[in-house]
mmCIF file of N, CA and C in Angstrom:
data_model
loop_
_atom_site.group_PDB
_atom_site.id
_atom_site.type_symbol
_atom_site.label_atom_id
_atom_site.label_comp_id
_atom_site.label_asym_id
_atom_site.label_seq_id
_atom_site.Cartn_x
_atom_site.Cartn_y
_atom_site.Cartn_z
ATOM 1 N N UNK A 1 -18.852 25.494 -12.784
ATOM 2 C CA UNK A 1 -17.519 25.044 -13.111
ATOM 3 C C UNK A 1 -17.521 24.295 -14.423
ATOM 4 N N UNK A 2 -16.731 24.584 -15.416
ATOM 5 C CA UNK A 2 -16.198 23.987 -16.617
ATOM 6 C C UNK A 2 -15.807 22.625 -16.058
ATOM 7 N N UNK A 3 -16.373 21.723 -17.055
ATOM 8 C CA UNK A 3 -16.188 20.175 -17.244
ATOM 9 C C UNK A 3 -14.739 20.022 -17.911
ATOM 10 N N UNK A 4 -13.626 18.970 -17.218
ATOM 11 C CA UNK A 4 -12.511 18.857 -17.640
ATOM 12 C C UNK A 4 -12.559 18.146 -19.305
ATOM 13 N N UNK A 5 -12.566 18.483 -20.293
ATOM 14 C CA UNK A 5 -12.345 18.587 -21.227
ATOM 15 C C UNK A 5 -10.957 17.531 -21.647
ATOM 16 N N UNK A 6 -11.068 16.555 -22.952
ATOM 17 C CA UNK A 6 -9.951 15.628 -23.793
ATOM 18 C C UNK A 6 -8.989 16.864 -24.643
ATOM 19 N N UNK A 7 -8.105 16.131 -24.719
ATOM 20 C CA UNK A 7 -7.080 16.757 -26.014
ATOM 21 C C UNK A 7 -7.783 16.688 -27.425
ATOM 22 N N UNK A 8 -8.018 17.466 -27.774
ATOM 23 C CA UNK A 8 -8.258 17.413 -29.400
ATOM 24 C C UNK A 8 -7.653 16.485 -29.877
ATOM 25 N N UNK A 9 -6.377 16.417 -30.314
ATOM 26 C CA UNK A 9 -5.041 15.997 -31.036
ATOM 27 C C UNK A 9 -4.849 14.464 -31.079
ATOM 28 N N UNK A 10 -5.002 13.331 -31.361
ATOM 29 C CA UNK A 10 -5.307 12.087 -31.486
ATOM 30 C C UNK A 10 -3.656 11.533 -30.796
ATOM 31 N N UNK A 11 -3.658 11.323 -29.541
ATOM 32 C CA UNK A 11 -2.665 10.930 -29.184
ATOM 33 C C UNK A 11 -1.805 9.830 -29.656
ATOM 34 N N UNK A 12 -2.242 8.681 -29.930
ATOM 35 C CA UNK A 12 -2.332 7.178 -31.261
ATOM 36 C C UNK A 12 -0.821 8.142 -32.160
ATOM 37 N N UNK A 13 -1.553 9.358 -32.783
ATOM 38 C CA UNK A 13 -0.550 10.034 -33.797
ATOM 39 C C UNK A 13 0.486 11.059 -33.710
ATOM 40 N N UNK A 14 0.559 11.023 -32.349
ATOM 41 C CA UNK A 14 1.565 12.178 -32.047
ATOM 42 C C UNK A 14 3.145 11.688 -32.391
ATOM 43 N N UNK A 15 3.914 12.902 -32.916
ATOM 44 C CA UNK A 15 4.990 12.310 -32.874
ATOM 45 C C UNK A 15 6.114 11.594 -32.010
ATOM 46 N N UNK A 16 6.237 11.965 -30.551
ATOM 47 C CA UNK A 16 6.775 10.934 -29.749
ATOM 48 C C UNK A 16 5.834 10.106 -29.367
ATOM 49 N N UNK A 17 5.962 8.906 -29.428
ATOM 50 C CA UNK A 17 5.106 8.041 -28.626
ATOM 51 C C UNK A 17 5.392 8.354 -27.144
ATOM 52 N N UNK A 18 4.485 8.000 -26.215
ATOM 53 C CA UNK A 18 4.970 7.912 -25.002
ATOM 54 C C UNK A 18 5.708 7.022 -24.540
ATOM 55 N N UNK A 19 6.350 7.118 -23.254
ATOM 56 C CA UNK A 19 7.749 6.402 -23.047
ATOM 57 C C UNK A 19 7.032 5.368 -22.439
ATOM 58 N N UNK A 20 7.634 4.199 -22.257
ATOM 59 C CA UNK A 20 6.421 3.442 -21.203
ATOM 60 C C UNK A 20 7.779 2.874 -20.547
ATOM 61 N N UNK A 21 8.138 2.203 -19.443
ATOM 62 C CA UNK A 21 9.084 1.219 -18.817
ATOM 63 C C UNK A 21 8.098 -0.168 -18.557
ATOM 64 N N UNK A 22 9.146 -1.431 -18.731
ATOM 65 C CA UNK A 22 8.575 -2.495 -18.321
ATOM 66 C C UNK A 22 8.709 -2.596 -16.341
ATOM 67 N N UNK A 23 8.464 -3.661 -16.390
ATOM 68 C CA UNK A 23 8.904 -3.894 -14.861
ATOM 69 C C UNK A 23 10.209 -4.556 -14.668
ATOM 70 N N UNK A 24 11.058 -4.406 -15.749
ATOM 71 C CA UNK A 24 12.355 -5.610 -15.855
ATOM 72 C C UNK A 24 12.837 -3.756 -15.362
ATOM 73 N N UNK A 25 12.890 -2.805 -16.372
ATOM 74 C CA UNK A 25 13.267 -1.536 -16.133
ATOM 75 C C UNK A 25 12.778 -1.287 -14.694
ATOM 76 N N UNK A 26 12.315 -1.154 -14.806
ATOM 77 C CA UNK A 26 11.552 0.171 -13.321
ATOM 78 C C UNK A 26 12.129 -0.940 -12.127
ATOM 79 N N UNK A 27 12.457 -2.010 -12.364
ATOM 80 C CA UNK A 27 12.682 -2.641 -10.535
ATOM 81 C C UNK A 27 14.450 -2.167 -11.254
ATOM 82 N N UNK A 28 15.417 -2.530 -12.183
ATOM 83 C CA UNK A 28 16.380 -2.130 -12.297
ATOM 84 C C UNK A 28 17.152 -0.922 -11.843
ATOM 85 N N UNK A 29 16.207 0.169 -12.239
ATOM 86 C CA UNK A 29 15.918 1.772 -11.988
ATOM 87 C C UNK A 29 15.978 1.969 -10.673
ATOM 88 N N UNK A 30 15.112 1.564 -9.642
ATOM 89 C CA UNK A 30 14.972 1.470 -8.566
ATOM 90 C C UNK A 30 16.002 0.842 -7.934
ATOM 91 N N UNK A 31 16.640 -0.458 -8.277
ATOM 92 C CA UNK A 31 18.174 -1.179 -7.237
ATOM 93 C C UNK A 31 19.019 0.202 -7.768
ATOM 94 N N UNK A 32 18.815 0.671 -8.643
ATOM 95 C CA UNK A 32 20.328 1.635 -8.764
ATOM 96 C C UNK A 32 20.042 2.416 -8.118
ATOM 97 N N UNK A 33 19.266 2.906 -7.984
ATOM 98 C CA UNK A 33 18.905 4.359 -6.992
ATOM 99 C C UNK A 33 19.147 3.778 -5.716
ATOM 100 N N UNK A 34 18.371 2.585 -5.132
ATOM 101 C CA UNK A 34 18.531 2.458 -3.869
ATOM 102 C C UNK A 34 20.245 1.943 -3.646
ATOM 103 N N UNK A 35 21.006 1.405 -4.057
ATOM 104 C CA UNK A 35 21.997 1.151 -4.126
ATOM 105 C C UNK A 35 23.177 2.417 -4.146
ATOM 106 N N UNK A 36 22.820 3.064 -4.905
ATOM 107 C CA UNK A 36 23.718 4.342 -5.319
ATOM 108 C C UNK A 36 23.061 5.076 -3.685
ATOM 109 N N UNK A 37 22.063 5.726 -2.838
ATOM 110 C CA UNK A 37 21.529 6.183 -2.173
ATOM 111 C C UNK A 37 22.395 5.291 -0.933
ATOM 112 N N UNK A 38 22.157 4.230 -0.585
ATOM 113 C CA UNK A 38 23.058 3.540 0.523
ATOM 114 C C UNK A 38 24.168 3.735 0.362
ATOM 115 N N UNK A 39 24.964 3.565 -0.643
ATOM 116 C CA UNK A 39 26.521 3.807 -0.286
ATOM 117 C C UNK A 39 26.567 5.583 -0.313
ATOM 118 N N UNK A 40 25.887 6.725 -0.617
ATOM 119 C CA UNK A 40 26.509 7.657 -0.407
ATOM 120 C C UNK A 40 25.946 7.835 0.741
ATOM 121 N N UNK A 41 24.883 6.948 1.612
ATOM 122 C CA UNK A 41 24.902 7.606 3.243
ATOM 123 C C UNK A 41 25.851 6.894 4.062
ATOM 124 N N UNK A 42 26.325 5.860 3.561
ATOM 125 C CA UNK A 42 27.576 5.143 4.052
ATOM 126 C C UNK A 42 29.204 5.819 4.053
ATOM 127 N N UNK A 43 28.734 6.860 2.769
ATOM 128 C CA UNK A 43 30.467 7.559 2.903
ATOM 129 C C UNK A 43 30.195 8.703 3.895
ATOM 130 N N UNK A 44 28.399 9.135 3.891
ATOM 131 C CA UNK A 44 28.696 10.613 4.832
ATOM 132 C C UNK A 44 28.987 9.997 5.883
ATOM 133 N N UNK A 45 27.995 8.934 6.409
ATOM 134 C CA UNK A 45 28.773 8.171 8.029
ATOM 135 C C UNK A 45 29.961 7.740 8.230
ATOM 136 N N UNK A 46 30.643 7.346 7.205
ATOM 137 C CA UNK A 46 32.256 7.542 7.638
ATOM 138 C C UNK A 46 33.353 8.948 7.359
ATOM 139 N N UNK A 47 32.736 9.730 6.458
ATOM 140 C CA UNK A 47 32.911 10.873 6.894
ATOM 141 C C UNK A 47 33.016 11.371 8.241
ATOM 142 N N UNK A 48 31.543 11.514 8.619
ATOM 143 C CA UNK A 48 31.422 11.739 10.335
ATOM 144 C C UNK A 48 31.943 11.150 10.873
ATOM 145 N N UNK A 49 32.241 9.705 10.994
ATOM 146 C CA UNK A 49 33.018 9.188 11.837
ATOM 147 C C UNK A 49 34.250 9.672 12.249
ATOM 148 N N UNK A 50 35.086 9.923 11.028
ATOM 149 C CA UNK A 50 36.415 9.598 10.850
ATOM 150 C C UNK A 50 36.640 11.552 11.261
ATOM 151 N N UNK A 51 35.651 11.808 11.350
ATOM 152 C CA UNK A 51 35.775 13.511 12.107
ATOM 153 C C UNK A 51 35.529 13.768 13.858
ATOM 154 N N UNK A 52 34.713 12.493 13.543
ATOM 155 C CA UNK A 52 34.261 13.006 15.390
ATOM 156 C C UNK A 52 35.220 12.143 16.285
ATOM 157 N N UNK A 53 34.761 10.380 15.680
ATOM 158 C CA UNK A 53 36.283 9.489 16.583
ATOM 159 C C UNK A 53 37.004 8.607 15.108
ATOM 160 N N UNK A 54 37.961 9.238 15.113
ATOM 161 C CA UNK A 54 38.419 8.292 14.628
ATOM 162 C C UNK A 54 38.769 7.336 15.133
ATOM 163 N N UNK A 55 39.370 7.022 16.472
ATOM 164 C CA UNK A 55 39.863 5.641 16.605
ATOM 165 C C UNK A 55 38.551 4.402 16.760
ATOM 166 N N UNK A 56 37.764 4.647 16.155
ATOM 167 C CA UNK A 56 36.132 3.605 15.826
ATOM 168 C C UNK A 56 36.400 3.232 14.834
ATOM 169 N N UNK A 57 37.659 3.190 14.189
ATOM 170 C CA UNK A 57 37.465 2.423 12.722
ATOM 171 C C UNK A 57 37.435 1.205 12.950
ATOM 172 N N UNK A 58 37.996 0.311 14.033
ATOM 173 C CA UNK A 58 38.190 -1.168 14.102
ATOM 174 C C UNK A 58 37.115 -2.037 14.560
ATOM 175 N N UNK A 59 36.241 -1.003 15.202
ATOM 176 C CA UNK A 59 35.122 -1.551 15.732
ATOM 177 C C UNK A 59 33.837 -1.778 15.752
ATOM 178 N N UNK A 60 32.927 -2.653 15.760
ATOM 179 C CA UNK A 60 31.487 -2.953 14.814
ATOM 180 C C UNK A 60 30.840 -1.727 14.802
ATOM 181 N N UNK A 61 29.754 -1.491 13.552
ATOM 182 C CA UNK A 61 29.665 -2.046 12.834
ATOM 183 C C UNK A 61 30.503 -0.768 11.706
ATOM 184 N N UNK A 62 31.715 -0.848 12.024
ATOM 185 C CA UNK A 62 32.209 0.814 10.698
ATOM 186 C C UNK A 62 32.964 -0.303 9.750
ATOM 187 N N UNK A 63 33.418 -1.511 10.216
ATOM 188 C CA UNK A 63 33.812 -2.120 8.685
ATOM 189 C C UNK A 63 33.077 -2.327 7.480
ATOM 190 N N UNK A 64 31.641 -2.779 8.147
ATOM 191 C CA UNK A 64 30.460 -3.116 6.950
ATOM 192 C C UNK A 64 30.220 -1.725 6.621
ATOM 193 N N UNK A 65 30.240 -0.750 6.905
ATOM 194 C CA UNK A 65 29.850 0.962 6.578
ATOM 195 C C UNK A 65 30.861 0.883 5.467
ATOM 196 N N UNK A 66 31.904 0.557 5.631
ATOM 197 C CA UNK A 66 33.342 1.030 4.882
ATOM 198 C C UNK A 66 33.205 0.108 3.868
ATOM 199 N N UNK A 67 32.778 -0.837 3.971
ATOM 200 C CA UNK A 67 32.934 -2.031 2.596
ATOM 201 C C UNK A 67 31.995 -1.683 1.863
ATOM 202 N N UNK A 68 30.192 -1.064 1.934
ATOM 203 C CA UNK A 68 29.352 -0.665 1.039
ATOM 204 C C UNK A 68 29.574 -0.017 0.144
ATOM 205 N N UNK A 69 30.656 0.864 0.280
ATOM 206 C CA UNK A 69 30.588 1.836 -0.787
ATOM 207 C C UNK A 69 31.318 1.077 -1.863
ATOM 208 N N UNK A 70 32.742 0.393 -1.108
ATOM 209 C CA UNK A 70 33.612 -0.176 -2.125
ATOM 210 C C UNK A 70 32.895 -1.223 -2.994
ATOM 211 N N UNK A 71 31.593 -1.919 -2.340
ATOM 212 C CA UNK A 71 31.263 -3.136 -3.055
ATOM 213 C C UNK A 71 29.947 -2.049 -4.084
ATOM 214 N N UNK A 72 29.180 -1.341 -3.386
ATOM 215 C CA UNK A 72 28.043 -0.839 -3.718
ATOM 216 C C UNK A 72 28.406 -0.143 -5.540
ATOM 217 N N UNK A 73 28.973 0.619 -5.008
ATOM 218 C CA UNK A 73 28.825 1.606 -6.399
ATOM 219 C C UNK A 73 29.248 0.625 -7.888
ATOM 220 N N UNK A 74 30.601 -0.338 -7.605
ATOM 221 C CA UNK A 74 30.858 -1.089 -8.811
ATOM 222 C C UNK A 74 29.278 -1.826 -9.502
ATOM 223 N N UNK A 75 28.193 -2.561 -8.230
ATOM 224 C CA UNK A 75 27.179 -3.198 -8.378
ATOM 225 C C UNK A 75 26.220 -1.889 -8.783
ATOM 226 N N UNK A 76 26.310 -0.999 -8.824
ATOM 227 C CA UNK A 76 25.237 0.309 -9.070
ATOM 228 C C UNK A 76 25.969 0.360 -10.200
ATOM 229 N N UNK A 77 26.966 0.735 -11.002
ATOM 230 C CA UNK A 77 27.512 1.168 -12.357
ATOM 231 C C UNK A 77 27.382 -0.033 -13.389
ATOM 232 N N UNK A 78 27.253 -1.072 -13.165
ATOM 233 C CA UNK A 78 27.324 -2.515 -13.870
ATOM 234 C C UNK A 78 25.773 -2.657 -13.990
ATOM 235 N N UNK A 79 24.905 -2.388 -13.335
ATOM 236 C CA UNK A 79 23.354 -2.477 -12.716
ATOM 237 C C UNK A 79 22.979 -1.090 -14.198
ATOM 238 N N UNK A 80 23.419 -0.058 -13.958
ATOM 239 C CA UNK A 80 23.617 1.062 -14.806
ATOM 240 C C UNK A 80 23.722 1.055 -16.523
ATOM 241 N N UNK A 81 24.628 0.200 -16.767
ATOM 242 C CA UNK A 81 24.535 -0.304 -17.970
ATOM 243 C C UNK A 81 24.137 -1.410 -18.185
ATOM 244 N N UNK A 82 23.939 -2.135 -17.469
ATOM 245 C CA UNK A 82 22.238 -3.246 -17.622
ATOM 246 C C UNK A 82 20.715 -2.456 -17.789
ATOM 247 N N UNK A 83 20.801 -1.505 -17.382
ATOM 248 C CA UNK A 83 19.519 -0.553 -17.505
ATOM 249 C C UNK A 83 19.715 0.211 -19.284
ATOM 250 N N UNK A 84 20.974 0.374 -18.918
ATOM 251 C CA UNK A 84 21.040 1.463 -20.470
ATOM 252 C C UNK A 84 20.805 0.346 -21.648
ATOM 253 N N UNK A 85 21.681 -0.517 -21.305
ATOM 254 C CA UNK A 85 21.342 -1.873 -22.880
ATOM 255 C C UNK A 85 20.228 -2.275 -23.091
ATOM 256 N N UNK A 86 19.182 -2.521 -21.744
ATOM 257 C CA UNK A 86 17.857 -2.908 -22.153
ATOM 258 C C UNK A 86 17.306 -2.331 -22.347
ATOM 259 N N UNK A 87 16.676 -0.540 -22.497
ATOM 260 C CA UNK A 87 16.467 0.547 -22.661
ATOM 261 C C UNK A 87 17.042 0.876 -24.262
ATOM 262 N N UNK A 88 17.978 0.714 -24.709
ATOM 263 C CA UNK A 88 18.505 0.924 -26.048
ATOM 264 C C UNK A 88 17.980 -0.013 -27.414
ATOM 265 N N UNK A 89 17.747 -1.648 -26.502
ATOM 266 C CA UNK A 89 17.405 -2.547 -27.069
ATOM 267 C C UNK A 89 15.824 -2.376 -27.594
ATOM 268 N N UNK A 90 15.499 -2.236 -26.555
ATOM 269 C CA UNK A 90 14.260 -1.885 -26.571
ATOM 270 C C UNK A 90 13.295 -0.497 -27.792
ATOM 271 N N UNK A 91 13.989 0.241 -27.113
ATOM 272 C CA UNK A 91 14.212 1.419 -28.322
ATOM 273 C C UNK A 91 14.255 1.448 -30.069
ATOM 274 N N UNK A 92 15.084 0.257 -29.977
ATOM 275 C CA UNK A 92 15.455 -0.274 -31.445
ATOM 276 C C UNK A 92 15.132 -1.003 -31.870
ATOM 277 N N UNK A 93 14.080 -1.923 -31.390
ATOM 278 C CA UNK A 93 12.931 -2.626 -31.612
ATOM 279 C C UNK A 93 11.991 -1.911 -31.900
ATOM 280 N N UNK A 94 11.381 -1.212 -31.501
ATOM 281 C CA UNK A 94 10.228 -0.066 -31.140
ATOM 282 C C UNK A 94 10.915 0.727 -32.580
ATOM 283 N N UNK A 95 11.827 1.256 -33.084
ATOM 284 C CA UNK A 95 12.330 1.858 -33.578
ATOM 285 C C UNK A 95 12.324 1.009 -35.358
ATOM 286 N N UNK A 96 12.447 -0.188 -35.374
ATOM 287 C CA UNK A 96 12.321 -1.409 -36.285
ATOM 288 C C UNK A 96 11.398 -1.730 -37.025
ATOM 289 N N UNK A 97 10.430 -1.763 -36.015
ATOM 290 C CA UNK A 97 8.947 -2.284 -36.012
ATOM 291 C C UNK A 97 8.293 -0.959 -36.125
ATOM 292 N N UNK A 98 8.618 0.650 -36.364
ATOM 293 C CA UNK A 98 7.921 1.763 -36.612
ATOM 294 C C UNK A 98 8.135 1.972 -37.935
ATOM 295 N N UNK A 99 9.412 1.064 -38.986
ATOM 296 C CA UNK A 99 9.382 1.557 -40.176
ATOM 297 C C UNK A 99 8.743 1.143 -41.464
#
């Protein structure tokens, strides 16, 4: 068997650098996903609900089901462009400091 073998090509000089995320990013990245992911299993369960009984809307726990989405997604889209500004910022630093 052939020995796994390096890249020729001096990575240091390639033209994209590689992307890297901090950990301010990647835990950000992650609340939006998990955030965005809870409220859309919160609309299919009131979906289902509101197909199989509806008259369960008044009763525990389908109010907190019903309020996630309304509170969730505004905190996922605001969370969203907290990710994009520090990501841009970042960029343009990196982008500053390359010329």
């Amino acid at each position: 068997m052939a020995k796994p073998t390096r890249s020729t090509g001096n990575t240091q000089d390639s033209a994209e650098p590689p992307v890297t995320f901090n950990r301010t990013e990647r835990a950000l990245a992650f609340m939006v996903g998990g955030i965005f992911i809870a409220a859309f299993l919160c609309m299919a369960a009131m979906i289902v609900m509101w197909l199989t009984v509806p008259s369960a809307q008044g009763s525990m726990p389908w109010p907190v089901i019903m309020a996630i989405p309304l509170i969730g997604f505004p905190i996922g889209m605001v969370l969203v462009f907290t990710l994009l500004g520090i990501t841009w910022t970042r960029r343009a630093r990196a982008n500053r400091a390359a010329r």
